mmCIF file of C-alpha atoms and ligand atoms in Angstrom:
data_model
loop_
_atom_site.group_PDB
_atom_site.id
_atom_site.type_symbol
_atom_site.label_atom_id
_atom_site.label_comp_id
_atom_site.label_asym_id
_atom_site.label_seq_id
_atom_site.Cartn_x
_atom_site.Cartn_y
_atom_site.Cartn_z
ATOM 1 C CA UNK A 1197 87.919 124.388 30.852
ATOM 2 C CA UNK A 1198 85.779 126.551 28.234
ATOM 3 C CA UNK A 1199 88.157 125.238 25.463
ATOM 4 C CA UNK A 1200 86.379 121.696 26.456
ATOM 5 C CA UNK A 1201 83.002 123.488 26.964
ATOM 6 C CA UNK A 1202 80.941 121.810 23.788
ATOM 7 C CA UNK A 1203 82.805 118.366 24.372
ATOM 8 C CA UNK A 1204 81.060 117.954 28.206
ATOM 9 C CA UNK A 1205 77.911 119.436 26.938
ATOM 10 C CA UNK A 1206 77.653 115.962 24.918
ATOM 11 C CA UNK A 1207 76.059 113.974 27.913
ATOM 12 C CA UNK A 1208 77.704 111.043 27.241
ATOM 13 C CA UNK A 1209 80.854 112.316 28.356
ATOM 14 C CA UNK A 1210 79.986 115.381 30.506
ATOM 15 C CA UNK A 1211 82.476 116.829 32.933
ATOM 16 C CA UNK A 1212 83.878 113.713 34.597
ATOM 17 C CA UNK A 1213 84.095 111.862 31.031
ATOM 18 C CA UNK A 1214 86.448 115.140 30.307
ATOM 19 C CA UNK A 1215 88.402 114.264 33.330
ATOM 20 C CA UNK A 1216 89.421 110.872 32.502
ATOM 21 C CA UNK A 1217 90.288 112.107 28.901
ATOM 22 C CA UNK A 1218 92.722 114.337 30.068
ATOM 23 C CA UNK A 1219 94.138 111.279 32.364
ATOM 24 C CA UNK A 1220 94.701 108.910 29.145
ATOM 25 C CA UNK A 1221 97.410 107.977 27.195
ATOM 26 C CA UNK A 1222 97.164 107.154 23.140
ATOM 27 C CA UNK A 1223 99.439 105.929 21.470
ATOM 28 C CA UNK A 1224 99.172 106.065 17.530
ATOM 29 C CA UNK A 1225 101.184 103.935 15.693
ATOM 30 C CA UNK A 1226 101.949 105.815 11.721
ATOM 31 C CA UNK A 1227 101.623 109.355 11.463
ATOM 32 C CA UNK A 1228 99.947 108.985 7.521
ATOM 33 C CA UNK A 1229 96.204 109.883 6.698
ATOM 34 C CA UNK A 1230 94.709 107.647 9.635
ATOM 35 C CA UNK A 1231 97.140 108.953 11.737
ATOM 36 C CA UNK A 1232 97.294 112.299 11.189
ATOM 37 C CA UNK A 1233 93.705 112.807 12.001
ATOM 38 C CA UNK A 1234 93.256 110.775 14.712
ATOM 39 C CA UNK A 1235 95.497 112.548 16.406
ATOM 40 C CA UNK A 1236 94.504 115.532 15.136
ATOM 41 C CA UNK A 1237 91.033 115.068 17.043
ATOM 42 C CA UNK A 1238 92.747 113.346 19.770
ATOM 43 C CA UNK A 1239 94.406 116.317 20.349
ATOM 44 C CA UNK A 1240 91.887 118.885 20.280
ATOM 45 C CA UNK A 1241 89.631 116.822 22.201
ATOM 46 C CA UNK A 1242 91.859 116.813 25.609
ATOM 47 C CA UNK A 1243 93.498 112.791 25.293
ATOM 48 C CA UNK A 1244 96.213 113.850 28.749
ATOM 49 C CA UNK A 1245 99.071 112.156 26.455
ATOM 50 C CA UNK A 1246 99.803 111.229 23.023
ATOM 51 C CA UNK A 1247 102.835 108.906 22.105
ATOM 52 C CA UNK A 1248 103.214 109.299 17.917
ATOM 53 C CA UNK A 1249 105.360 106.700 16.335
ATOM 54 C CA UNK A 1250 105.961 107.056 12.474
ATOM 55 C CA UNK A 1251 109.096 105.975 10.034
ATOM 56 C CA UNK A 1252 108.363 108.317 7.150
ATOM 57 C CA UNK A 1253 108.923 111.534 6.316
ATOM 58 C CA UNK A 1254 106.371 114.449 4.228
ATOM 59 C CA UNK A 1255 106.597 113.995 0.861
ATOM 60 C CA UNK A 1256 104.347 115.952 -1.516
ATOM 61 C CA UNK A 1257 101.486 113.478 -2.388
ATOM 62 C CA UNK A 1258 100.971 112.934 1.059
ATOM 63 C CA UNK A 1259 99.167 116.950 1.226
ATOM 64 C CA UNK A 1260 95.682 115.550 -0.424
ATOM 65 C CA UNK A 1261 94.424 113.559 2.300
ATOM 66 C CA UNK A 1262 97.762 113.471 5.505
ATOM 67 C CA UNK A 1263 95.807 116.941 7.287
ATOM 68 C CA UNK A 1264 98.656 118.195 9.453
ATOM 69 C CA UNK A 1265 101.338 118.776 6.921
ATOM 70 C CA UNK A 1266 102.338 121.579 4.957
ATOM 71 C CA UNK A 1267 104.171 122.177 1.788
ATOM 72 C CA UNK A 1268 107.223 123.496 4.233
ATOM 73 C CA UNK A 1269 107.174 120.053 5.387
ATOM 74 C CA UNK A 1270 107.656 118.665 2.280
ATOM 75 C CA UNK A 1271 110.434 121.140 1.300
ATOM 76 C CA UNK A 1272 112.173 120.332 4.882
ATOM 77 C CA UNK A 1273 111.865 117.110 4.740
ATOM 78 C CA UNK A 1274 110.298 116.776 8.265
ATOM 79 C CA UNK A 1275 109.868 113.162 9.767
ATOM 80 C CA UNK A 1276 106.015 112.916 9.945
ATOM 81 C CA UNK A 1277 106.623 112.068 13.589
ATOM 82 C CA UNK A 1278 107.974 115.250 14.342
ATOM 83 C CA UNK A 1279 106.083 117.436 12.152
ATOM 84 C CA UNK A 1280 103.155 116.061 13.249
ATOM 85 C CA UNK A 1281 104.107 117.040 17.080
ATOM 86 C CA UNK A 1282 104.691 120.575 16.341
ATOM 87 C CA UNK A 1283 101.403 120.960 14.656
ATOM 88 C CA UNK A 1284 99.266 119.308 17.400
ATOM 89 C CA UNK A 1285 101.779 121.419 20.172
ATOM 90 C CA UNK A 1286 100.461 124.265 18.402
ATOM 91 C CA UNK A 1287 96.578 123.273 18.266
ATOM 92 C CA UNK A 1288 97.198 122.241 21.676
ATOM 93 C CA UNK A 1289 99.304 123.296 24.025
ATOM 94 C CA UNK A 1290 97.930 121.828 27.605
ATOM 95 C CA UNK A 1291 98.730 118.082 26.588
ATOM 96 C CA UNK A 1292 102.012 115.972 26.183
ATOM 97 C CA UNK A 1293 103.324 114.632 23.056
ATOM 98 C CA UNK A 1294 106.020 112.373 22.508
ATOM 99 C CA UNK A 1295 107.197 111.601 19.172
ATOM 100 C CA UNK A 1296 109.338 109.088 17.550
ATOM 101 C CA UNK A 1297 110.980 108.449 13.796
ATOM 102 C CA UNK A 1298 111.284 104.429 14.075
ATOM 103 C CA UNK A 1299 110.218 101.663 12.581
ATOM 104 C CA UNK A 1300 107.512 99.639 14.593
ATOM 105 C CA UNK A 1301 109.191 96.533 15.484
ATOM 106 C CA UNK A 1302 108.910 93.939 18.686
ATOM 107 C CA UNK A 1303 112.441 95.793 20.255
ATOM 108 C CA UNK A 1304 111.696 99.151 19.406
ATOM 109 C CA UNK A 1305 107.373 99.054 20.124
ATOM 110 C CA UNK A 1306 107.551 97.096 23.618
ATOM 111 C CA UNK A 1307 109.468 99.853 25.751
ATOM 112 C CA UNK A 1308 106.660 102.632 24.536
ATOM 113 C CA UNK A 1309 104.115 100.711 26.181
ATOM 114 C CA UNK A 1310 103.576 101.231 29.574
ATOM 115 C CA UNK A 1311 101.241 103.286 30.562
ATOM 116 C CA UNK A 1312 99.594 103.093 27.158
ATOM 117 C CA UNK A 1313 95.397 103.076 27.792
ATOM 118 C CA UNK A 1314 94.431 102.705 23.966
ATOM 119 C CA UNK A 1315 96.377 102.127 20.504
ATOM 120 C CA UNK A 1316 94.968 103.950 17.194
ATOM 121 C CA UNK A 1317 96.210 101.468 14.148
ATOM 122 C CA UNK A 1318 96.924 103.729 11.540
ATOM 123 C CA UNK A 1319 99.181 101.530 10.047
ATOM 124 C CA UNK A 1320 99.504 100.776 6.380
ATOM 125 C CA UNK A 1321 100.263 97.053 6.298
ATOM 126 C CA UNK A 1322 99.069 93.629 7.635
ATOM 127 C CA UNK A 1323 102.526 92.399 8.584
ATOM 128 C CA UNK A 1324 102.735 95.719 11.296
ATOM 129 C CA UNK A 1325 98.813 95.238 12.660
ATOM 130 C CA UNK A 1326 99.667 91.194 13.088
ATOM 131 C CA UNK A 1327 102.940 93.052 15.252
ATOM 132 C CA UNK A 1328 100.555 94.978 16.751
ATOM 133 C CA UNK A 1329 97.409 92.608 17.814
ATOM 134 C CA UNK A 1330 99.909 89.660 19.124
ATOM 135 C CA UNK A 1331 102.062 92.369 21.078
ATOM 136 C CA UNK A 1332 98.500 94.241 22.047
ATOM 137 C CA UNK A 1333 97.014 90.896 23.453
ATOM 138 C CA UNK A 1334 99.912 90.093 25.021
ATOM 139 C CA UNK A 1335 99.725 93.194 26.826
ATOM 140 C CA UNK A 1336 96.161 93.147 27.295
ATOM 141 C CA UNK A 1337 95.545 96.712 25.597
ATOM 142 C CA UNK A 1338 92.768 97.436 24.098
ATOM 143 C CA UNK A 1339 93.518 99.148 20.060
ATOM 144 C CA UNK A 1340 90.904 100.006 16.975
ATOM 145 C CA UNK A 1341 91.681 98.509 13.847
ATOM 146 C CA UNK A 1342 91.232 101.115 10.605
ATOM 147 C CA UNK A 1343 92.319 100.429 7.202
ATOM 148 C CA UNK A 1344 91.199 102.305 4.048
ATOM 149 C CA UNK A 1345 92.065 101.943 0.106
ATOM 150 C CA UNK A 1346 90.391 103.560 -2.635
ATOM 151 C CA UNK A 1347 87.403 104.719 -1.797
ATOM 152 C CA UNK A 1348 86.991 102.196 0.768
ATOM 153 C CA UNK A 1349 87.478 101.804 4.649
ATOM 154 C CA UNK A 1350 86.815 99.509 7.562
ATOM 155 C CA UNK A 1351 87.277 99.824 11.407
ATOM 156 C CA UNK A 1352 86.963 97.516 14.591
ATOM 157 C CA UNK A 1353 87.330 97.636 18.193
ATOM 158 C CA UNK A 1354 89.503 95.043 19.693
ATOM 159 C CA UNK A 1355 89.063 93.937 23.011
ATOM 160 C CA UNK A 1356 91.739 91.795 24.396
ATOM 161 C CA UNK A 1357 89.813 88.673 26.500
ATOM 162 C CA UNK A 1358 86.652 89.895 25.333
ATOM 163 C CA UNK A 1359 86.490 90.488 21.451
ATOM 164 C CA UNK A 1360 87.888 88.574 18.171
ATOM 165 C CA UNK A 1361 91.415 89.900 17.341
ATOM 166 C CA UNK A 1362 92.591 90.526 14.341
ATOM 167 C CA UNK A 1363 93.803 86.712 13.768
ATOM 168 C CA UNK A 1364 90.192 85.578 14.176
ATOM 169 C CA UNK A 1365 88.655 88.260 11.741
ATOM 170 C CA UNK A 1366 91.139 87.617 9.037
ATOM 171 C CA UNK A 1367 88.435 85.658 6.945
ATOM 172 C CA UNK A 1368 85.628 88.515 7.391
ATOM 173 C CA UNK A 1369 88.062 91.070 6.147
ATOM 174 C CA UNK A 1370 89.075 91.194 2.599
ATOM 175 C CA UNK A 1371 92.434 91.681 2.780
ATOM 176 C CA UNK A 1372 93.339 91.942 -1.341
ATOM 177 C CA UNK A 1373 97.152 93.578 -2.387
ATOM 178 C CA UNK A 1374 95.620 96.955 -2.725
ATOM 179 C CA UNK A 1375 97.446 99.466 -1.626
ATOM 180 C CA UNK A 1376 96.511 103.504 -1.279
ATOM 181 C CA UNK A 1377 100.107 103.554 -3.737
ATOM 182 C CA UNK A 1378 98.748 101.519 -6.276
ATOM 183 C CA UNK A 1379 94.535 102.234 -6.353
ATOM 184 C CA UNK A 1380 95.072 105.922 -4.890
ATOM 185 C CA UNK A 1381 92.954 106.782 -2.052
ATOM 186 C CA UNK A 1382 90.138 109.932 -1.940
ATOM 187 C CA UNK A 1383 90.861 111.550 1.054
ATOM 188 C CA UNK A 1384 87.129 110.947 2.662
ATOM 189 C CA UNK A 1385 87.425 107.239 3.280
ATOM 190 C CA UNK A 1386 90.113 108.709 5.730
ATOM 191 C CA UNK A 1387 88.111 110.950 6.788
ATOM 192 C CA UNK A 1388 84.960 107.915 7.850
ATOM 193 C CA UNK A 1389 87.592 105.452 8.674
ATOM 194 C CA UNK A 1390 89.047 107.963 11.092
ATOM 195 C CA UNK A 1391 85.461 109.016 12.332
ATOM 196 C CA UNK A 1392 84.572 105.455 13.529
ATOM 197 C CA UNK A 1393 87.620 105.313 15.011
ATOM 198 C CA UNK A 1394 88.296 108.795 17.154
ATOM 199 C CA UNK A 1395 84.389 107.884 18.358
ATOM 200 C CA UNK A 1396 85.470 104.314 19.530
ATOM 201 C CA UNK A 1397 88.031 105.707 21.220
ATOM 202 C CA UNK A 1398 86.518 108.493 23.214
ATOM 203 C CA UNK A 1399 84.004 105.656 24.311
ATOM 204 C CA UNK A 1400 86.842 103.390 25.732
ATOM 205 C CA UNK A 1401 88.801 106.862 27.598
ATOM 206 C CA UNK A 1402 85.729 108.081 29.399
ATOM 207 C CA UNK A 1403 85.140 104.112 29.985
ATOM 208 C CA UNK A 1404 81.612 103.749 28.614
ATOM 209 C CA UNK A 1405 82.169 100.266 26.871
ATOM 210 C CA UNK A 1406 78.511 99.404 26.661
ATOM 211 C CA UNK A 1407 78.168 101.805 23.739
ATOM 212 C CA UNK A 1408 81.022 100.410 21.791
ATOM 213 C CA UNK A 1409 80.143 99.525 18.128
ATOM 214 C CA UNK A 1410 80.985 95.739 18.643
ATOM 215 C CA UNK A 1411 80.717 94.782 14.767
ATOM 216 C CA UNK A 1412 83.157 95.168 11.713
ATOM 217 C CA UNK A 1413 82.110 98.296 9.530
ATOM 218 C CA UNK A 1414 82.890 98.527 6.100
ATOM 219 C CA UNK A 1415 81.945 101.097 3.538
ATOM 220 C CA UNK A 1416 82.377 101.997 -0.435
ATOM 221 C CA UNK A 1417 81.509 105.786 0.068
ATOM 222 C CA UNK A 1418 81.732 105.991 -3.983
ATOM 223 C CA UNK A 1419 79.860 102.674 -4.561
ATOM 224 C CA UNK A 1420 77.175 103.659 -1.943
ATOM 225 C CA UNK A 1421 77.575 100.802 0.871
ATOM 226 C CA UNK A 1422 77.932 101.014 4.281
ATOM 227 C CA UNK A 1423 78.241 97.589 6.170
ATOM 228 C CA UNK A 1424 78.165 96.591 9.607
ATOM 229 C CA UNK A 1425 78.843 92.837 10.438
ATOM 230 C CA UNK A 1426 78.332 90.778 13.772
ATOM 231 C CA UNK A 1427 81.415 89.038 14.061
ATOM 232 C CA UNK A 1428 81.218 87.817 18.070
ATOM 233 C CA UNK A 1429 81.458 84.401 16.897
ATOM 234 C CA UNK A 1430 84.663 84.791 15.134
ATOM 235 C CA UNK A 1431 86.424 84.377 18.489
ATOM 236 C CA UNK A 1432 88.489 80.984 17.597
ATOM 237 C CA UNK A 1433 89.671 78.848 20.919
ATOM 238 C CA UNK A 1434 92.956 77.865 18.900
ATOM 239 C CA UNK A 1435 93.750 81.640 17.886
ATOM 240 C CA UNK A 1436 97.491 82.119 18.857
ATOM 241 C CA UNK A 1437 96.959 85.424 19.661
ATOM 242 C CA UNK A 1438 93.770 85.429 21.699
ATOM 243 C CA UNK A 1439 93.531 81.676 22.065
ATOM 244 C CA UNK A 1440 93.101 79.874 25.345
ATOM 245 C CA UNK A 1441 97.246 78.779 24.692
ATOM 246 C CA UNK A 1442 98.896 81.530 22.954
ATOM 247 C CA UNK A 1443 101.954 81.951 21.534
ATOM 248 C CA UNK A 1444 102.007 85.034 19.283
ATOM 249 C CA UNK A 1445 103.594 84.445 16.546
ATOM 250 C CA UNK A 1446 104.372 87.978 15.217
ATOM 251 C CA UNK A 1447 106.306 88.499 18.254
ATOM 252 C CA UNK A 1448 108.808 85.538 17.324
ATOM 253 C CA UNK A 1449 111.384 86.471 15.104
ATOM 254 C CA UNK A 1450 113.079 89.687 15.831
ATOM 255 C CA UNK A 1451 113.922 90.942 12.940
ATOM 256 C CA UNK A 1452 116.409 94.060 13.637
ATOM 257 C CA UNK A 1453 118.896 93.852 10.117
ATOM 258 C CA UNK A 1454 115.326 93.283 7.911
ATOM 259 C CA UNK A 1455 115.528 94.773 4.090
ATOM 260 C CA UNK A 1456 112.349 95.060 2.655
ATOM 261 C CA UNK A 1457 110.421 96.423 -0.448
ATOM 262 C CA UNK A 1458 108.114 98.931 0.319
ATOM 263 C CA UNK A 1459 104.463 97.906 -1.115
ATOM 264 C CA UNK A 1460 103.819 99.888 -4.256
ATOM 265 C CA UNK A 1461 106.265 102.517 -3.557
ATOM 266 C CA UNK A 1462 109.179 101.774 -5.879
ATOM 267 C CA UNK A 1463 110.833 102.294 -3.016
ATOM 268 C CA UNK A 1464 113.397 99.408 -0.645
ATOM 269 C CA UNK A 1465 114.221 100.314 2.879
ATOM 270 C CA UNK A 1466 117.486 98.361 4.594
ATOM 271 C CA UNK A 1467 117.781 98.369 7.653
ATOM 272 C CA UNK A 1468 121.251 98.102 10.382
ATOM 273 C CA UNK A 1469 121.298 97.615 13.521
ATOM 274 C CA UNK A 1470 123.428 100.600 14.483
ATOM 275 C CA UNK A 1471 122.178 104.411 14.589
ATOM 276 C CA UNK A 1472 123.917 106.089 12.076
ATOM 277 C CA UNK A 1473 126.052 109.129 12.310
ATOM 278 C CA UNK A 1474 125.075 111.612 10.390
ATOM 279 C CA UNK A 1475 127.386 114.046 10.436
ATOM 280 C CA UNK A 1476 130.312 111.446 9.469
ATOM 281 C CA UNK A 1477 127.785 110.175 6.890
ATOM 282 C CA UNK A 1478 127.393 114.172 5.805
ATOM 283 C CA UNK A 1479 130.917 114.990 5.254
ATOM 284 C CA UNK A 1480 131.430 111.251 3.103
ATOM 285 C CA UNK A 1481 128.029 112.375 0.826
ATOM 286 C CA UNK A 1482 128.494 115.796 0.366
ATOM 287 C CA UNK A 1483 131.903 114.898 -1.894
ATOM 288 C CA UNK A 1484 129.372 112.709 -4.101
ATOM 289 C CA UNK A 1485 126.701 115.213 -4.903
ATOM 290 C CA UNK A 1486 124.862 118.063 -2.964
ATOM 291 C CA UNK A 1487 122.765 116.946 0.027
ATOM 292 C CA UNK A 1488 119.689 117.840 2.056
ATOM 293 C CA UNK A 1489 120.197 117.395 5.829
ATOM 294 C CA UNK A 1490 117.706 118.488 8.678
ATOM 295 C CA UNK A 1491 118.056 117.249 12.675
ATOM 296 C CA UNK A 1492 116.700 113.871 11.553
ATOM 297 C CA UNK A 1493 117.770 112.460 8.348
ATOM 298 C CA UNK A 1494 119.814 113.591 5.236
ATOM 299 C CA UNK A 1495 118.962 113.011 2.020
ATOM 300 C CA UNK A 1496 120.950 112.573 -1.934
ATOM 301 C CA UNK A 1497 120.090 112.556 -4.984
ATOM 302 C CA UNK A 1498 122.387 110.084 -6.738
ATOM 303 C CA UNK A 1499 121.841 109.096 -10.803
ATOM 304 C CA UNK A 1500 118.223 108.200 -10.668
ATOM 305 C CA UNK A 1501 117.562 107.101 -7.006
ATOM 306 C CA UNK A 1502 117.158 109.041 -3.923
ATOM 307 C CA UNK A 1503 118.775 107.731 -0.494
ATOM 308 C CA UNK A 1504 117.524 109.337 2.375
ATOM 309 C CA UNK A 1505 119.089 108.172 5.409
ATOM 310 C CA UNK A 1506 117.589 108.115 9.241
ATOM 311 C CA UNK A 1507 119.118 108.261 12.636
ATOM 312 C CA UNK A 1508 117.671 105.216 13.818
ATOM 313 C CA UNK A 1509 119.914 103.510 10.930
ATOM 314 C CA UNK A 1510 117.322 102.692 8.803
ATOM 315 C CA UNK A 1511 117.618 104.208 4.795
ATOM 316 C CA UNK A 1512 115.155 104.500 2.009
ATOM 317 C CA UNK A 1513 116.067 104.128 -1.343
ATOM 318 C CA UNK A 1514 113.721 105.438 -3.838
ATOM 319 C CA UNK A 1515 113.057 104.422 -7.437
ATOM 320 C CA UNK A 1516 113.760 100.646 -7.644
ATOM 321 C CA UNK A 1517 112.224 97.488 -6.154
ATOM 322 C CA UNK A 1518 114.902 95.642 -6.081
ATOM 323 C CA UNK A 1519 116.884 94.642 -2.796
ATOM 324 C CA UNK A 1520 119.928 93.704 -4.745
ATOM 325 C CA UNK A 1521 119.703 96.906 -6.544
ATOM 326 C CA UNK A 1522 118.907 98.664 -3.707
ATOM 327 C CA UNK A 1523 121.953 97.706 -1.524
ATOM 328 C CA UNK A 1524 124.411 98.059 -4.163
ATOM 329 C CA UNK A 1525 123.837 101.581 -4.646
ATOM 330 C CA UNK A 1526 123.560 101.668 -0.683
ATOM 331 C CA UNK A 1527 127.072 100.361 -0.343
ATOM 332 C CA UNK A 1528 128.533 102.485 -2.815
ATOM 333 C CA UNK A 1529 127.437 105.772 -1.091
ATOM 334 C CA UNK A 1530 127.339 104.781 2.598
ATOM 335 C CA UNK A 1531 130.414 102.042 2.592
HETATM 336 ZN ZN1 ZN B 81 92.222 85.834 17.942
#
């Protein structure tokens, strides 16, 4: 195990803590900044299995701060899912990695998660972490809450039956409309968001809880503050996700046919129920105007849009925020 050897010379975790890394699964839902190096240390640090789960694909202004892409990627068009796979394969070859293009939803998140031992939020939106902390409750598996903006950044360790969720915290954390697409983001406030939470998690896989961080940190690295609130108290009886009667609401409506802007992005993703078939869908664009295709998705520039169309039957159309808009030119190109 000398590829481990530094790792168990840290006490704390030693030889058996190594052990029970290589036993655990993580699962790390968006394969962005957060997510990209999270599992880039999970990787390298032994974690026995890591299930990646991202509905993007590598676009150039994700190569500041997203740390296991490459311009190739970009020019490919690789599904940060799968990109991300081969790059971590080829850091590290000894562990499993599963990898999926979807959208995180209550049909398409619930079979991946057996087995699962921890979730790494590296998520981009409050509507998928409510998803995520009702389903994780539910489930009774543990996850670490990261979000970052600007120059700013916050983590927290969620313990189902023991901590606050997410639900309880919401009036502690500022949630504002920021987004890393409107504010821009400095790639270090990844970088301490994603160090808080790659340490949290090695505490919970070698199953030494009592040095868990237990309180909310926020920082400003540019603005000089670094913040770490108690927030024990914030555990609400009538939460109806960790409440003593819950009923979860994220995991309510199921919605499978959902069109929705994409925050700050210019951009509208629809959404059918069926997979498509892209080689039908190939042969119907190509007569249009010249196309981009790889295993996962293919891709058309058409007047001043771009479509780019997934397996899963999902499509992103670039350069409008408008759903109307958005599924007209949908309908002309894909029928
Ligand atoms: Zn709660």
């Amino acid at each position: 195990m000398e590829r481990y050897s530094r790792q168990m010379l840290f006490k704390p975790i030693g030889k058996v803590g190594q052990q029970k890394i290589s036993e655990k699964h993580v699962l790390i839902l968006g394969c962005g900044a957060l997510g990209s190096a999270n599992a880039d240390n999970l990787a390298r640090a032994g974690v026995g299995k890591l299930t990646l789960i991202d509905r993007d694909y590598v676009e150039i202004s994700n190569l500041q701060r997203q740390q296991l892409y490459t311009e190739q990627d970009v020019y490919n068009q690789i599904p940060k899912a799968i990109a991300a796979k081969k790059r971590l394969q080829e850091i590290n070859s000894e562990i499993d990695i599963e990898a999926h293009v979807m959208d995180a939803s209550v049909t398409s998140l619930e079979p991946l998660l057996t087995g699962i031992d921890l979730v790494m939020d590296a998520t981009d939106n409050f509507d998928t972490r409510f998803l995520l902390n009702d389903m994780l409750q539910k489930y009774s598996i543990p996850w670490i809450f990261g979000s970052c903006v600007g120059s700013t950044g916050m983590s927290y360790t969620i313990l189902p039956n023991q901590t606050p969720c997410l639900r309880c915290l919401l009036d502690a954390i500022p949630v504002s409309g920021a987004t890393c697409d409107s504010v821009g983001i400095i790639s270090p406030a990844v970088q301490m968001v994603v160090a808080h939470q790659t340490t949290e998690a090695l505490k919970i896989l070698i199953e030494n809880q009592k040095s868990l961080r237990t309180s909310l940190v926020t920082f400003d690295l540019w603005n000089n503050h670094y913040h770490m609130m108690k927030v024990d108290r914030a555990k609400k009886q009538t939460c109806p996700a960790c409440g003593e009667t819950p009923n979860y609401p994220a995991l309510d409506y199921q919605s499978t046919t959902k069109s929705e802007v994409l925050c700050g992005r210019n951009t509208v993703q629809i959404r059918t129920s069926q997979k498509q078939n892209l080689n039908l869908l190939k042969e119907r664009l190509e007569r249009i105007a010249p196309v981009k295709v790889n295993d996962f998705l293919i891709s058309i520039e058409y007047e001043s849009y771009r479509l780019v169309f997934f397996q899963d039957g999902r499509t992103l159309i670039h350069g409008t925020n408008s759903i109307e808009k958005a599924k007209s030119i949908y309908y002309q190109l894909a029928g």
